CSV table of C-alpha atoms and ligand atoms in Angstrom, one decimal:
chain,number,residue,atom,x,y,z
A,218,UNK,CA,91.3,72.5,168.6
A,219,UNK,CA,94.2,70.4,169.2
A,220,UNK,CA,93.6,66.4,168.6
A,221,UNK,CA,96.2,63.5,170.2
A,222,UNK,CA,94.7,61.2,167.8
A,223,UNK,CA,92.9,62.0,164.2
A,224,UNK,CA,91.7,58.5,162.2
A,225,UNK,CA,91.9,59.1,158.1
A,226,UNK,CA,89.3,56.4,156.6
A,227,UNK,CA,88.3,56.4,152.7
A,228,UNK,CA,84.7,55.8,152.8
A,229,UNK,CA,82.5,56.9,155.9
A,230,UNK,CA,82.3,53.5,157.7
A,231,UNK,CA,85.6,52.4,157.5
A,232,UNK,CA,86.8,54.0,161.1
A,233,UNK,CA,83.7,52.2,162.2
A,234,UNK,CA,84.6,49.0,161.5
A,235,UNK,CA,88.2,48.6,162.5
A,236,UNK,CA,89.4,51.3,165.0
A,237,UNK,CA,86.3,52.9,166.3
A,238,UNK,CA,86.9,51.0,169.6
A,239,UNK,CA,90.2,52.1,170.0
A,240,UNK,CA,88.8,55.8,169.4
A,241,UNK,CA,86.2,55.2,172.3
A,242,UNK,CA,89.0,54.1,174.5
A,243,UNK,CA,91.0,56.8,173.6
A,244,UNK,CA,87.7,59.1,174.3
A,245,UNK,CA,87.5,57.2,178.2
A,246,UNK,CA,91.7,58.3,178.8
A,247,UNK,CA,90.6,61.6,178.1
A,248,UNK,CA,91.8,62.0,174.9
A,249,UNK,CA,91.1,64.1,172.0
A,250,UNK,CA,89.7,62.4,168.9
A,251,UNK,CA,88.8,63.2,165.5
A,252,UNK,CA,88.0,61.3,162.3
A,253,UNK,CA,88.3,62.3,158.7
A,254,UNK,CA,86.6,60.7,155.9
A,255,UNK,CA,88.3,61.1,152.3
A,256,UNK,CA,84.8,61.0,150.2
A,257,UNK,CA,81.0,60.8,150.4
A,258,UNK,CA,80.1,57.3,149.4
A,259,UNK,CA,78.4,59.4,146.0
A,260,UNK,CA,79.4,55.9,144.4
A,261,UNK,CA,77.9,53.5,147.1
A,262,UNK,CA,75.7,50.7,145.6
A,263,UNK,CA,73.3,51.5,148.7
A,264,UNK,CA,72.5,54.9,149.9
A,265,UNK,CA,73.2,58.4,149.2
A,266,UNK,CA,76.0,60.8,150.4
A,267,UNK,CA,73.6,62.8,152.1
A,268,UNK,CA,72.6,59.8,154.0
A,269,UNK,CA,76.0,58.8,154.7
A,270,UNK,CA,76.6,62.4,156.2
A,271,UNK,CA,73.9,61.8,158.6
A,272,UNK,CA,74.7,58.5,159.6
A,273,UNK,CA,78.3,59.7,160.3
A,274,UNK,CA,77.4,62.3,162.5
A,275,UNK,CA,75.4,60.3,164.2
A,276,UNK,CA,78.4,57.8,164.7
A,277,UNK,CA,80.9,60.5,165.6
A,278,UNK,CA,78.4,61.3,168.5
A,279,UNK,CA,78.5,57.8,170.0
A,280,UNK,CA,82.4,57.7,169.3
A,281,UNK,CA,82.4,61.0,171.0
A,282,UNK,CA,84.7,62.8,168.7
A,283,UNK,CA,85.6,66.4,168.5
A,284,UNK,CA,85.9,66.8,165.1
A,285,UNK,CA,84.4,64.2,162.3
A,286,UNK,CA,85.3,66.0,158.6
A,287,UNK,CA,84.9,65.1,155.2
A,288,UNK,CA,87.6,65.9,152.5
A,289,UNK,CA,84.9,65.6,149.5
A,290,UNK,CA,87.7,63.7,147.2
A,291,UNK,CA,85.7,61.7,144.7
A,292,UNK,CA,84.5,57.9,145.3
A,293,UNK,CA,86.4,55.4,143.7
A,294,UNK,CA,88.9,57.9,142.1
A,295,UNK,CA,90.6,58.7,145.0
A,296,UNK,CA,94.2,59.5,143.5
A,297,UNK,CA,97.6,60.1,145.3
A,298,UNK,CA,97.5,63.9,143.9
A,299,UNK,CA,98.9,67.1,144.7
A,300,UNK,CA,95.4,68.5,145.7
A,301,UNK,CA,94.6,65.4,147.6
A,302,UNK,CA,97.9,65.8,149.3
A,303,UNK,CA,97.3,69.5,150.2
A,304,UNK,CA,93.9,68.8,152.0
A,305,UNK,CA,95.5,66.0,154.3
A,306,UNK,CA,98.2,68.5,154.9
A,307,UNK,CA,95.9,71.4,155.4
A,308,UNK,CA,94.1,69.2,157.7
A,309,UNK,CA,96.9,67.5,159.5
A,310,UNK,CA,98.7,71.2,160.5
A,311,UNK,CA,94.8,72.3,161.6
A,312,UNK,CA,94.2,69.6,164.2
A,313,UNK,CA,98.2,68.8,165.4
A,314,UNK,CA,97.2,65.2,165.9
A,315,UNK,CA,100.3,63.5,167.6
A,316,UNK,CA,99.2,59.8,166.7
A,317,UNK,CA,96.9,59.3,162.9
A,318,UNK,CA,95.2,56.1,161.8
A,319,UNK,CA,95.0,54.8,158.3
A,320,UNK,CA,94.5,52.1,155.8
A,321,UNK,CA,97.3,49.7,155.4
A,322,UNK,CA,98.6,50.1,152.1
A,323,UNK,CA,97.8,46.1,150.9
A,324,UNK,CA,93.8,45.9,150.2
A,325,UNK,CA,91.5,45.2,147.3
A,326,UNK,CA,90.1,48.5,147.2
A,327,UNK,CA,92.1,51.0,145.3
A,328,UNK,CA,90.7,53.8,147.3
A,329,UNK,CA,92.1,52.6,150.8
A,330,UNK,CA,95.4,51.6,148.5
A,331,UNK,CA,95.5,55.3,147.5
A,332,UNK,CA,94.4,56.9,151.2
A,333,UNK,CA,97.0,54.8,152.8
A,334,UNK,CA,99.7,56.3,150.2
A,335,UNK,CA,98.3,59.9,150.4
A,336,UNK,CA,97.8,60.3,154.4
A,337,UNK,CA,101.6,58.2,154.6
A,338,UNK,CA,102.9,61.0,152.4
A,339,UNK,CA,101.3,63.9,154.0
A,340,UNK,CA,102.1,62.9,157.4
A,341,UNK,CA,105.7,63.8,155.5
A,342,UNK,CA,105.4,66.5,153.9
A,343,UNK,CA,103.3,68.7,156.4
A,344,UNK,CA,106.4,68.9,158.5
A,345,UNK,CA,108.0,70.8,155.6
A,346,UNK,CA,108.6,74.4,156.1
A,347,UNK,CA,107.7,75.3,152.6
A,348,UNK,CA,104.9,73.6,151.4
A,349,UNK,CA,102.9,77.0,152.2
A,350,UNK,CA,99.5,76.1,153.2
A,351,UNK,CA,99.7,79.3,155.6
A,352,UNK,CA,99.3,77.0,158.8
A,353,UNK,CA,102.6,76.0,161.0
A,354,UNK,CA,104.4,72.9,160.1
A,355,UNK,CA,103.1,69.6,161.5
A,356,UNK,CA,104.4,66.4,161.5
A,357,UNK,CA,102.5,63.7,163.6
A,358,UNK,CA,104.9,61.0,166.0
A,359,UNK,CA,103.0,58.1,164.5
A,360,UNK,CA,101.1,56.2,161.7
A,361,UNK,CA,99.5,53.3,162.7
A,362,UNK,CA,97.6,51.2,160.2
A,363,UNK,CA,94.1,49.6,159.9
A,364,UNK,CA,92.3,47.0,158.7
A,365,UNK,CA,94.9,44.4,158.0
A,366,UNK,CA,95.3,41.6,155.6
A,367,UNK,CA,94.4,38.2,157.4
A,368,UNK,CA,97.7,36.8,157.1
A,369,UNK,CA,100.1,40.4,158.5
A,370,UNK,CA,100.7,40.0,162.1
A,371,UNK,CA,99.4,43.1,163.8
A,372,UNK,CA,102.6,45.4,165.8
A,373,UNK,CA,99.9,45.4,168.5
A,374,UNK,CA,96.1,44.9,169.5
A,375,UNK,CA,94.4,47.3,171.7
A,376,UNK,CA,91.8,45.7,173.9
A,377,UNK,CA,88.3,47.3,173.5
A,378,UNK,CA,86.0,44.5,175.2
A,379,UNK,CA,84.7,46.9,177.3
A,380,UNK,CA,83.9,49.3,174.0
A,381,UNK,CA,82.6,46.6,171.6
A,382,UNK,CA,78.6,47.1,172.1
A,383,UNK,CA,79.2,51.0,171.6
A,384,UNK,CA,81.7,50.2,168.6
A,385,UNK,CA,78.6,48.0,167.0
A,386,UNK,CA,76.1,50.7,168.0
A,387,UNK,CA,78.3,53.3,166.4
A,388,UNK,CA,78.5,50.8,163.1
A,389,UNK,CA,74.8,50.6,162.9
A,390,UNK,CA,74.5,53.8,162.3
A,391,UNK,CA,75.4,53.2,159.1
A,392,UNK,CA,72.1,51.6,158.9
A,393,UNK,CA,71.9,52.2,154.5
A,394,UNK,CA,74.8,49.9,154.4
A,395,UNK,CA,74.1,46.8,156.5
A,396,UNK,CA,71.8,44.4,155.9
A,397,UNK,CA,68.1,45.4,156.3
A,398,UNK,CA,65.6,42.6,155.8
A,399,UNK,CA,62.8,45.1,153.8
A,400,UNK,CA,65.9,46.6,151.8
A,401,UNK,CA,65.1,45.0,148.0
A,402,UNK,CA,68.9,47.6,146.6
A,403,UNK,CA,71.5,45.3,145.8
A,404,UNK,CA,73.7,43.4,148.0
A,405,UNK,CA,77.0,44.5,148.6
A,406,UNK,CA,80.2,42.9,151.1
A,407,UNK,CA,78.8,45.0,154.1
A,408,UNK,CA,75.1,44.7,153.5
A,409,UNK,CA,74.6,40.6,154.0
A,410,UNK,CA,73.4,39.2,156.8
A,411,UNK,CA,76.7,37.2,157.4
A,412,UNK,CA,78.6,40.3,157.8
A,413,UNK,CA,78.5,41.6,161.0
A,414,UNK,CA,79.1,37.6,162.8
A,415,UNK,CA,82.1,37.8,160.6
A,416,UNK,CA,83.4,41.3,161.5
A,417,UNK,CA,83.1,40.0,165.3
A,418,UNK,CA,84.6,37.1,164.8
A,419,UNK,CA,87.2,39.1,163.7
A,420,UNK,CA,87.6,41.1,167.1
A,421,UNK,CA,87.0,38.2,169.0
A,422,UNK,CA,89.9,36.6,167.0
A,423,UNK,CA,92.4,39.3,167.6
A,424,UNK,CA,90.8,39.2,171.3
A,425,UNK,CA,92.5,35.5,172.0
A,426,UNK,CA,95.2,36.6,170.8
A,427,UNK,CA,95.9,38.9,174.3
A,428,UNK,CA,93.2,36.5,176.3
A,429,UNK,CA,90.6,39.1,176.3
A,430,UNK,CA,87.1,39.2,174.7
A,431,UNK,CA,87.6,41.7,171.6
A,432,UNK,CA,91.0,43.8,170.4
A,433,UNK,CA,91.1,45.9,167.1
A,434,UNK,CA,94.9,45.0,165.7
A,435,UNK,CA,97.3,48.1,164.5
A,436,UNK,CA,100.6,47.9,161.9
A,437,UNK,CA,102.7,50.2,162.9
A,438,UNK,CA,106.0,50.2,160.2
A,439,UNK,CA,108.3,51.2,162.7
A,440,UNK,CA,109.9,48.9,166.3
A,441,UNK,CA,108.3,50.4,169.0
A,442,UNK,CA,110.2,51.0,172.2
A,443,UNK,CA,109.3,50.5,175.8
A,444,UNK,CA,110.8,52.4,178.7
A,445,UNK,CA,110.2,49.5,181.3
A,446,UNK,CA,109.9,46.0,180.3
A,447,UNK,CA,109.0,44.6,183.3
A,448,UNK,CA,106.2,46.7,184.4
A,449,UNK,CA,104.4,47.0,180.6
A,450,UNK,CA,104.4,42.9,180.5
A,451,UNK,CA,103.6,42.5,184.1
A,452,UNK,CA,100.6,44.3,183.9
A,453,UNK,CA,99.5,42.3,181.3
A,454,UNK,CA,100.9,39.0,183.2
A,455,UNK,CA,98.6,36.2,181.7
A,456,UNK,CA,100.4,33.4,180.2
B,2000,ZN,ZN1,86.1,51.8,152.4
């Protein structure tokens, strides 16, 4: 199974909340999708991994991907490692995927710190002849990066207005994480109530920003080039 576009998140939910409209889009063009998660969630204040499992298939069903794996790299010690590096590689040269999606490398969380650095790296190095993995070298065209510091202009926002209610029906999946009213398990950033108003106030945010409803907002390190100028900005003509 070849995939044009594979999504590396730490923790199952991440994809969820920042590019899982721009994977159902993707999904509508016709394209093939896939997501890889790099651990469980074993370390999750709420929930269990086995939970987590089931809620991510159940996402990757509304998301409609091909393939949704789990690297089983340990929560919270997710380390830029040879090992780590080999299953991105392994995983990369399996699937082909032309574009991947990652962390940006500036966040709180060492273990979207360390995914961004590891899935960078392999992206690399699995378009090296003789890192032997006994799979065909791979390298994919592009990185683009997720879930963005407040204050790093995105490279470019995709419009998903059309995708948001699926996007929050794929999130609530992850029902162990958000907040549940009868839940009495501690609190975490995800699971109060004020959550998901912020996380769309976030789309909607990077929506004005292109005069639609919602966008999800990419970094991509290198300039991007467009063939023809005038017909990519006059079909988005709004001033
Ligand atoms: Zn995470």
């Amino acid at each position: 199974m070849k995939l044009d576009a594979l999504a590396f998140g730490a923790h199952p939910d991440d994809i969820e909340l920042v590019v899982s409209g721009t994977l159902l889009k993707l999904t509508d063009l016709g394209y093939n999708t896939g997501v890889v998660d790099m651990v469980r969630g074993e370390l999750g204040t709420r929930g269990t991994p086995q939970i987590r499992a089931r809620e991510a298939q159940a996402s990757a069903r509304i998301l409609g991907l091909k393939v949704r794996e789990n690297l089983k790299l340990t929560d919270g010690q997710i380390f830029d490692t040879q090992p780590a590096r080999l299953k991105v590689i392994r995983t990369l040269r399996k699937y082909r995927p032309g574009l991947v999606f990652t962390h940006y490398w500036d966040d709180q969380h060492p273990d979207h710190v360390h995914t961004s650095q590891i899935v960078t790296e392999a992206c690399y190095l699995s378009g090296l002849a003789k890192i032997a993995t006994g799979q065909e070298r791979f390298r994919p065209q592009r990185i683009l990066y997720f879930m963005l510091p407040r204050d790093v202009k995105p490279s470019f926002l995709v419009d998903i207005s059309q995708y948001f209610e699926r996007k929050m029906q794929a999130l609530r999946c992850f029902s162990s994480q958000l907040y549940n009213p009868k839940s009495r398990g501690p609190q975490t950033y995800l699971s109060v109530p004020e959550f998901l108003p912020a996380l769309e106030s976030l789309h909607r945010y990077y929506g004005t920003l292109i005069q639609s409803k919602y966008a999800e907002g990419f970094y991509c390190k290198e300039a991007i080039s467009i063939d023809d100028p005038v017909a990519f900005f006059m079909k988005r003509g709004r001033m």
